[in-house]
Amino acid sequence: MNSEAVLLLETVHFAAEKHRNQRRKDTEQTPYINHPIGVARILSHEGGVMDVEVLQAALLHDTVEDTDTSIAEIQATFGPVVARIVQEVTDDKSLPKQERKRQQVEHAPHCSPQAKLVKMADKLYNLRDLNRCTPVGWTAERVQEYFLWACEVVKGLRGTNSVLEEKLDELFKQRGVQL
């Protein structure tokens, strides 16, 4: 097995351990790990991204935000580049939700190209998921508000991957969201 495959398997294992008791908010309570794996798969299979550090960051993108993982632990385990990308896409959970959302819109244009890829694939996964199944407790209005907000974030990520941008544009168009 080549070293890149080993790195990706170690990263999947780490993320799976960190997210092992978490579930998505859909009616099926899908295992949370499906999300970061799906984000990495979107990057590789749809976006043509083969940069192992970007794929590792995609697999780890929610570990700092949603588990007891620290950036220092990511850096010690996976190196400074992966840690930097994860840091760029991690929200500060000490802030109120609306402020975190505002900061995502504001921060998006200033992210590295690597972080923009992860963020774009994350938004694509989440939007597809919302189309597939409304999370428990969400109204149709809240889903539409998420699409509107995600569009604002994606505007700041443009110029990174035309294939992913086209897929996002199609989802926004289907929802009547102006680009």
XYZ file of N, CA and C in Angstrom:
537
model
N 0.848 -1.179 0.000
C 0.000 0.000 0.000
C 0.893 1.241 0.000
N 0.547 2.222 -0.841
C 1.394 3.421 -0.896
C 1.176 4.297 0.332
N 2.108 5.207 0.530
C 2.077 6.021 1.753
C 0.869 6.962 1.796
N 0.404 7.445 0.650
C -0.774 8.314 0.641
C -2.022 7.556 1.081
N -2.153 6.311 0.635
C -3.286 5.492 1.055
C -3.237 5.257 2.566
N -2.055 4.983 3.082
C -1.893 4.769 4.527
C -2.277 6.032 5.289
N -1.825 7.205 4.813
C -2.167 8.470 5.467
C -3.677 8.689 5.499
N -4.327 8.425 4.374
C -5.782 8.622 4.323
C -6.518 7.644 5.235
N -6.058 6.398 5.285
C -6.696 5.426 6.177
C -6.490 5.800 7.639
N -5.317 6.277 7.982
C -5.067 6.726 9.358
C -5.957 7.916 9.706
N -6.154 8.799 8.740
C -6.994 9.970 8.967
C -8.455 9.572 9.136
N -8.936 8.655 8.302
C -10.314 8.166 8.426
C -10.498 7.512 9.795
N -9.533 6.713 10.196
C -9.609 6.036 11.493
C -9.686 7.051 12.639
N -8.825 8.063 12.595
C -8.801 9.107 13.621
C -10.154 9.816 13.684
N -10.658 10.235 12.533
C -11.943 10.947 12.480
C -13.081 10.052 12.965
N -13.061 8.783 12.578
C -14.114 7.855 12.999
C -14.105 7.678 14.520
N -12.928 7.590 15.097
C -12.829 7.476 16.553
C -13.363 8.733 17.236
N -13.002 9.891 16.713
C -13.431 11.154 17.318
C -14.941 11.364 17.214
N -15.532 10.934 16.104
C -16.968 11.146 15.865
C -17.818 9.916 16.203
N -17.231 8.912 16.837
C -17.890 7.602 16.992
C -19.269 7.643 17.644
N -19.519 8.561 18.530
C -20.814 8.598 19.213
C -21.741 9.684 18.684
N -21.370 10.309 17.588
C -22.167 11.416 17.057
C -23.060 10.952 15.908
N -24.197 11.621 15.795
C -25.170 11.345 14.734
C -25.548 12.643 14.054
N -25.920 12.555 12.786
C -26.445 13.707 12.072
C -27.844 13.998 12.603
N -28.383 15.169 12.254
C -29.692 15.584 12.771
C -30.843 15.160 11.865
N -30.577 14.270 10.906
C -31.658 13.806 10.031
C -32.537 12.802 10.771
N -33.675 12.467 10.172
C -34.618 11.559 10.825
C -34.027 10.168 11.011
N -33.075 9.804 10.164
C -32.438 8.478 10.248
C -31.308 8.443 11.267
N -30.930 9.605 11.791
C -29.789 9.729 12.699
C -28.557 9.041 12.115
N -28.227 9.421 10.898
C -27.084 8.882 10.184
C -25.809 9.055 11.017
N -24.912 8.064 11.021
C -23.642 8.246 11.725
C -22.918 9.501 11.207
N -22.428 10.320 12.128
C -21.812 11.591 11.744
C -20.622 11.403 10.812
N -19.873 10.335 10.988
C -18.650 10.125 10.198
C -18.948 10.080 8.700
N -20.192 9.746 8.344
C -20.555 9.761 6.921
C -20.328 11.146 6.309
N -20.519 12.190 7.122
C -20.366 13.558 6.614
C -18.924 13.867 6.204
N -17.929 13.769 7.093
C -16.570 14.096 6.641
C -16.059 13.170 5.535
N -16.449 11.903 5.580
C -16.058 10.995 4.491
C -16.703 11.465 3.191
N -17.967 11.868 3.264
C -18.658 12.373 2.076
C -18.036 13.644 1.527
N -17.589 14.530 2.409
C -16.923 15.771 1.971
C -15.629 15.433 1.232
N -14.837 14.521 1.787
C -13.590 14.109 1.120
C -13.889 13.437 -0.225
N -14.949 12.655 -0.273
C -15.320 11.967 -1.516
C -15.770 12.962 -2.585
N -16.526 13.974 -2.191
C -16.920 15.017 -3.147
C -15.666 15.660 -3.742
N -14.711 15.983 -2.896
C -13.471 16.607 -3.384
C -12.758 15.713 -4.385
N -12.593 14.439 -4.047
C -11.824 13.549 -4.919
C -12.610 13.110 -6.147
N -13.827 12.644 -5.957
C -14.588 12.066 -7.064
C -15.247 13.091 -7.971
N -15.687 14.200 -7.405
C -16.364 15.200 -8.217
C -15.473 16.390 -8.541
N -14.674 16.811 -7.570
C -13.831 17.991 -7.755
C -12.470 17.695 -8.347
N -12.122 16.406 -8.456
C -10.826 16.029 -9.016
C -9.644 16.384 -8.119
N -9.890 16.581 -6.839
C -8.828 16.963 -5.907
C -8.087 15.707 -5.464
N -6.777 15.707 -5.672
C -5.947 14.568 -5.287
C -4.911 14.946 -4.229
N -4.932 16.176 -3.783
C -4.005 16.648 -2.748
C -4.366 15.954 -1.431
N -3.472 15.071 -0.967
C -3.757 14.261 0.213
C -3.992 15.131 1.442
N -3.270 16.227 1.583
C -3.468 17.089 2.752
C -4.849 17.744 2.745
N -5.340 18.105 1.579
C -6.698 18.663 1.478
C -7.722 17.585 1.827
N -7.516 16.375 1.328
C -8.440 15.279 1.632
C -8.405 14.933 3.123
N -7.215 14.967 3.724
C -7.118 14.734 5.165
C -7.863 15.828 5.929
N -7.679 17.073 5.528
C -8.366 18.182 6.195
C -9.882 18.036 6.054
N -10.337 17.556 4.899
C -11.778 17.326 4.716
C -12.280 16.280 5.706
N -11.513 15.235 5.885
C -11.900 14.183 6.827
C -11.911 14.681 8.275
N -11.073 15.666 8.557
C -10.908 16.173 9.926
C -11.616 17.500 10.168
N -12.312 18.028 9.167
C -12.757 19.423 9.227
C -13.683 19.756 10.399
N -14.388 18.793 10.954
C -15.282 19.067 12.079
C -14.762 18.550 13.416
N -13.588 17.949 13.434
C -13.125 17.333 14.683
C -12.843 18.367 15.771
N -12.241 19.486 15.430
C -11.925 20.500 16.439
C -13.203 21.175 16.907
N -14.093 21.440 15.964
C -15.349 22.133 16.273
C -16.311 21.265 17.090
N -16.351 19.967 16.810
C -17.405 19.118 17.360
C -16.942 18.000 18.295
N -15.639 17.898 18.563
C -15.143 16.860 19.467
C -14.113 17.488 20.408
N -13.450 16.660 21.177
C -12.435 17.147 22.110
C -11.053 17.307 21.462
N -11.003 17.308 20.153
C -9.736 17.423 19.425
C -9.253 18.872 19.408
N -7.953 19.061 19.527
C -7.364 20.399 19.443
C -6.571 20.533 18.150
N -6.335 21.761 17.756
C -5.480 22.011 16.586
C -4.085 21.450 16.854
N -3.610 21.579 18.087
C -2.282 21.036 18.436
C -2.230 19.526 18.202
N -3.309 18.833 18.548
C -3.361 17.389 18.316
C -3.364 17.075 16.823
N -4.116 17.842 16.055
C -4.127 17.652 14.591
C -2.713 17.877 14.044
N -2.062 18.942 14.491
C -0.719 19.243 13.998
C 0.274 18.141 14.375
N 0.216 17.673 15.608
C 1.148 16.631 16.063
C 0.922 15.321 15.306
N -0.324 15.048 14.957
C -0.661 13.781 14.311
C -0.543 13.838 12.794
N -0.939 14.975 12.201
C -1.037 15.051 10.742
C -0.191 16.144 10.102
N 0.484 16.947 10.890
C 1.383 17.958 10.349
C 0.772 19.348 10.274
N 1.653 20.335 10.033
C 1.221 21.735 10.073
C 0.281 22.150 8.948
N 0.419 21.583 7.766
C -0.442 21.991 6.651
C -1.885 21.555 6.903
N -2.061 20.299 7.287
C -3.410 19.794 7.578
C -4.009 20.589 8.735
N -3.205 20.841 9.766
C -3.694 21.607 10.921
C -4.117 23.016 10.511
N -3.349 23.656 9.639
C -3.697 25.014 9.184
C -5.027 25.013 8.434
N -5.206 24.047 7.548
C -6.461 23.981 6.779
C -7.639 23.745 7.721
N -7.495 22.816 8.650
C -8.571 22.536 9.601
C -8.873 23.789 10.423
N -7.832 24.480 10.852
C -8.031 25.710 11.634
C -8.819 26.737 10.830
N -8.503 26.859 9.549
C -9.188 27.847 8.702
C -10.677 27.573 8.562
N -11.075 26.308 8.606
C -12.491 25.970 8.395
C -13.239 25.710 9.703
N -12.580 25.940 10.828
C -13.181 25.688 12.134
C -13.805 26.955 12.686
N -15.086 26.856 13.043
C -15.786 27.967 13.691
C -15.380 28.044 15.161
N -15.436 29.234 15.698
C -15.205 29.462 17.118
C -16.525 29.233 17.841
N -16.670 28.068 18.464
C -17.934 27.692 19.105
C -18.255 28.530 20.343
N -17.303 29.358 20.796
C -17.600 30.221 21.944
C -18.456 31.415 21.517
N -18.552 31.648 20.214
C -19.346 32.762 19.693
C -20.794 32.330 19.459
N -21.733 33.267 19.511
C -23.129 32.936 19.181
C -23.239 32.464 17.728
N -24.219 31.635 17.463
C -24.396 31.030 16.137
C -24.443 32.075 15.019
N -25.202 33.144 15.205
C -25.321 34.161 14.150
C -23.968 34.835 13.869
N -23.181 35.036 14.903
C -21.856 35.628 14.711
C -20.937 34.664 13.966
N -21.023 33.379 14.283
C -20.213 32.378 13.565
C -20.591 32.365 12.086
N -21.885 32.447 11.810
C -22.348 32.451 10.421
C -21.869 33.712 9.698
N -21.946 34.840 10.367
C -21.473 36.100 9.778
C -19.978 36.012 9.482
N -19.217 35.456 10.410
C -17.775 35.340 10.221
C -17.430 34.404 9.073
N -18.223 33.354 8.872
C -17.962 32.460 7.737
C -18.068 33.222 6.423
N -19.100 34.046 6.295
C -19.280 34.841 5.073
C -18.100 35.797 4.900
N -17.736 36.469 5.976
C -16.661 37.456 5.937
C -15.287 36.813 5.678
N -15.061 35.650 6.257
C -13.760 34.986 6.204
C -13.519 34.242 4.886
N -14.582 33.766 4.254
C -14.467 32.896 3.072
C -13.512 33.416 1.994
N -13.602 34.689 1.582
C -12.719 35.142 0.501
C -11.231 35.150 0.878
N -10.942 35.113 2.171
C -9.564 35.228 2.631
C -8.929 33.880 2.964
N -9.667 32.795 2.792
C -9.141 31.458 3.062
C -8.120 31.061 2.001
N -7.254 30.139 2.367
C -6.323 29.562 1.402
C -7.124 28.768 0.372
N -6.563 28.544 -0.812
C -7.264 27.721 -1.807
C -7.617 26.329 -1.260
N -6.753 25.776 -0.423
C -7.020 24.454 0.159
C -8.242 24.498 1.070
N -8.312 25.496 1.931
C -9.455 25.627 2.847
C -10.736 25.929 2.064
N -10.620 26.711 0.997
C -11.797 27.003 0.173
C -12.371 25.717 -0.423
N -11.507 24.808 -0.845
C -11.980 23.531 -1.390
C -12.773 22.748 -0.344
N -12.225 22.663 0.858
C -12.899 21.920 1.926
C -14.239 22.569 2.244
N -14.256 23.886 2.359
C -15.488 24.603 2.687
C -16.534 24.421 1.584
N -16.094 24.478 0.348
C -17.019 24.327 -0.773
C -17.638 22.923 -0.780
N -16.820 21.908 -0.582
C -17.330 20.535 -0.559
C -18.238 20.310 0.655
N -17.914 20.933 1.777
C -18.743 20.838 2.976
C -20.122 21.436 2.714
N -20.149 22.604 2.092
C -21.437 23.240 1.780
C -22.223 22.380 0.789
N -21.558 21.844 -0.216
C -22.236 21.007 -1.206
C -22.855 19.779 -0.531
N -22.102 19.145 0.341
C -22.625 17.979 1.060
C -23.850 18.376 1.895
N -23.729 19.444 2.652
C -24.829 19.859 3.531
C -26.077 20.252 2.755
N -25.906 20.946 1.641
C -27.063 21.352 0.839
C -27.752 20.137 0.221
N -26.968 19.202 -0.260
C -27.555 17.968 -0.795
C -28.311 17.223 0.298
N -27.716 17.193 1.481
C -28.344 16.522 2.608
C -29.682 17.179 2.957
N -29.722 18.514 2.930
C -30.978 19.224 3.205
C -32.036 18.919 2.157
N -31.621 18.747 0.918
C -32.577 18.380 -0.134
C -33.083 16.951 0.046
N -32.219 16.097 0.578
C -32.571 14.690 0.777
C -33.522 14.508 1.954
N -33.233 15.221 3.046
C -33.994 14.995 4.275
C -33.859 16.208 5.189
N -34.979 16.790 5.555
C -34.966 17.940 6.462
C -34.581 17.481 7.862
N -33.627 18.157 8.502
C -33.262 17.782 9.877
C -34.457 17.903 10.820
N -34.440 17.082 11.833
C -35.502 17.099 12.834
C -35.602 18.505 13.433
N -36.821 19.039 13.445
C -37.056 20.349 14.036
C -36.877 21.529 13.092
N -36.433 21.277 11.870
C -36.234 22.368 10.910
C -37.511 22.591 10.113
N -37.836 23.858 9.899
C -38.956 24.224 9.041
C -38.439 24.419 7.614
N -39.364 24.503 6.669
C -38.982 24.791 5.277
C -38.282 26.149 5.198
N -38.717 27.105 6.018
C -38.098 28.436 6.026
C -36.652 28.373 6.501
N -36.405 27.560 7.524
C -35.032 27.442 8.032
C -34.123 26.804 6.984
N -34.631 25.819 6.270
C -33.847 25.193 5.197
C -33.517 26.239 4.131
N -34.511 27.034 3.737
C -34.282 28.069 2.726
C -33.284 29.107 3.226
N -33.372 29.482 4.493
C -32.414 30.424 5.081
C -30.996 29.865 5.031
N -30.861 28.554 5.254
C -29.536 27.928 5.170
C -28.997 28.044 3.735
N -29.860 27.785 2.743
C -29.439 27.917 1.344
C -28.989 29.348 1.046
N -29.752 30.324 1.519
C -29.399 31.732 1.280
C -28.054 32.075 1.921
N -27.867 31.643 3.161
C -26.601 31.898 3.859
C -25.444 31.177 3.173
N -25.647 29.906 2.820
C -24.596 29.131 2.162
C -24.178 29.796 0.848
N -25.136 30.361 0.134
C -24.823 31.066 -1.113
C -23.885 32.238 -0.852
N -24.126 32.958 0.235
C -23.249 34.088 0.596
C -21.834 33.604 0.908
N -21.717 32.480 1.599
C -20.393 31.910 1.892
C -19.712 31.499 0.590
N -20.451 30.789 -0.254
C -19.880 30.263 -1.501
C -19.405 31.385 -2.425
N -20.086 32.528 -2.401
C -19.634 33.664 -3.219
C -18.181 34.004 -2.922
N -17.769 33.880 -1.672
C -16.395 34.175 -1.280
C -15.409 33.065 -1.585
N -15.908 31.923 -2.028
C -15.043 30.777 -2.332
C -14.808 30.609 -3.831
N -15.485 31.410 -4.625
C -15.423 31.264 -6.092
C -14.006 31.396 -6.637
N -13.814 30.756 -7.780
C -12.508 30.793 -8.432
C -11.580 29.690 -7.944
N -12.146 28.732 -7.233
C -11.340 27.662 -6.625
C -11.462 26.348 -7.382
N -12.704 25.959 -7.727
C -12.935 24.696 -8.422
C -14.228 24.837 -9.219
N -14.100 24.974 -10.526
C -15.266 25.265 -11.371
C -16.301 24.138 -11.349
N -15.867 22.903 -11.223
C -16.808 21.782 -11.209
C -17.690 21.850 -9.959
N -17.071 22.055 -8.796
C -17.849 22.150 -7.560
C -18.735 23.391 -7.571
N -18.227 24.478 -8.123
C -19.011 25.711 -8.211
C -20.263 25.496 -9.067
N -20.123 24.779 -10.177
C -21.279 24.501 -11.038
C -22.318 23.662 -10.304
N -21.871 22.672 -9.544
C -22.797 21.819 -8.796
C -23.528 22.631 -7.726
N -22.816 23.522 -7.054
C -23.442 24.401 -6.071
C -24.422 25.355 -6.747
N -24.009 25.937 -7.878
C -24.888 26.858 -8.604
C -26.202 26.183 -8.985
N -26.136 24.928 -9.390
C -27.341 24.200 -9.769
C -28.267 24.024 -8.567
N -27.711 23.701 -7.412
C -28.533 23.568 -6.200
C -29.183 24.899 -5.828
N -28.409 25.989 -5.914
C -28.973 27.307 -5.597
C -30.085 27.665 -6.583
N -29.844 27.384 -7.853
C -30.844 27.686 -8.878
C -32.135 26.909 -8.619
N -32.023 25.622 -8.262
C -33.194 24.817 -7.974
C -34.017 25.387 -6.815
N -33.350 26.070 -5.899
C -34.011 26.667 -4.724
C -34.432 28.114 -4.965
N -34.126 28.624 -6.148
C -34.473 30.011 -6.453
C -33.605 31.019 -5.735
N -32.395 30.598 -5.357
C -31.466 31.479 -4.665
C -30.629 32.219 -5.708
N -30.642 33.561 -5.623
C -29.912 34.394 -6.572
C -28.424 34.354 -6.276
N -27.636 34.105 -7.304
C -26.178 34.035 -7.150
C -25.546 35.396 -7.268
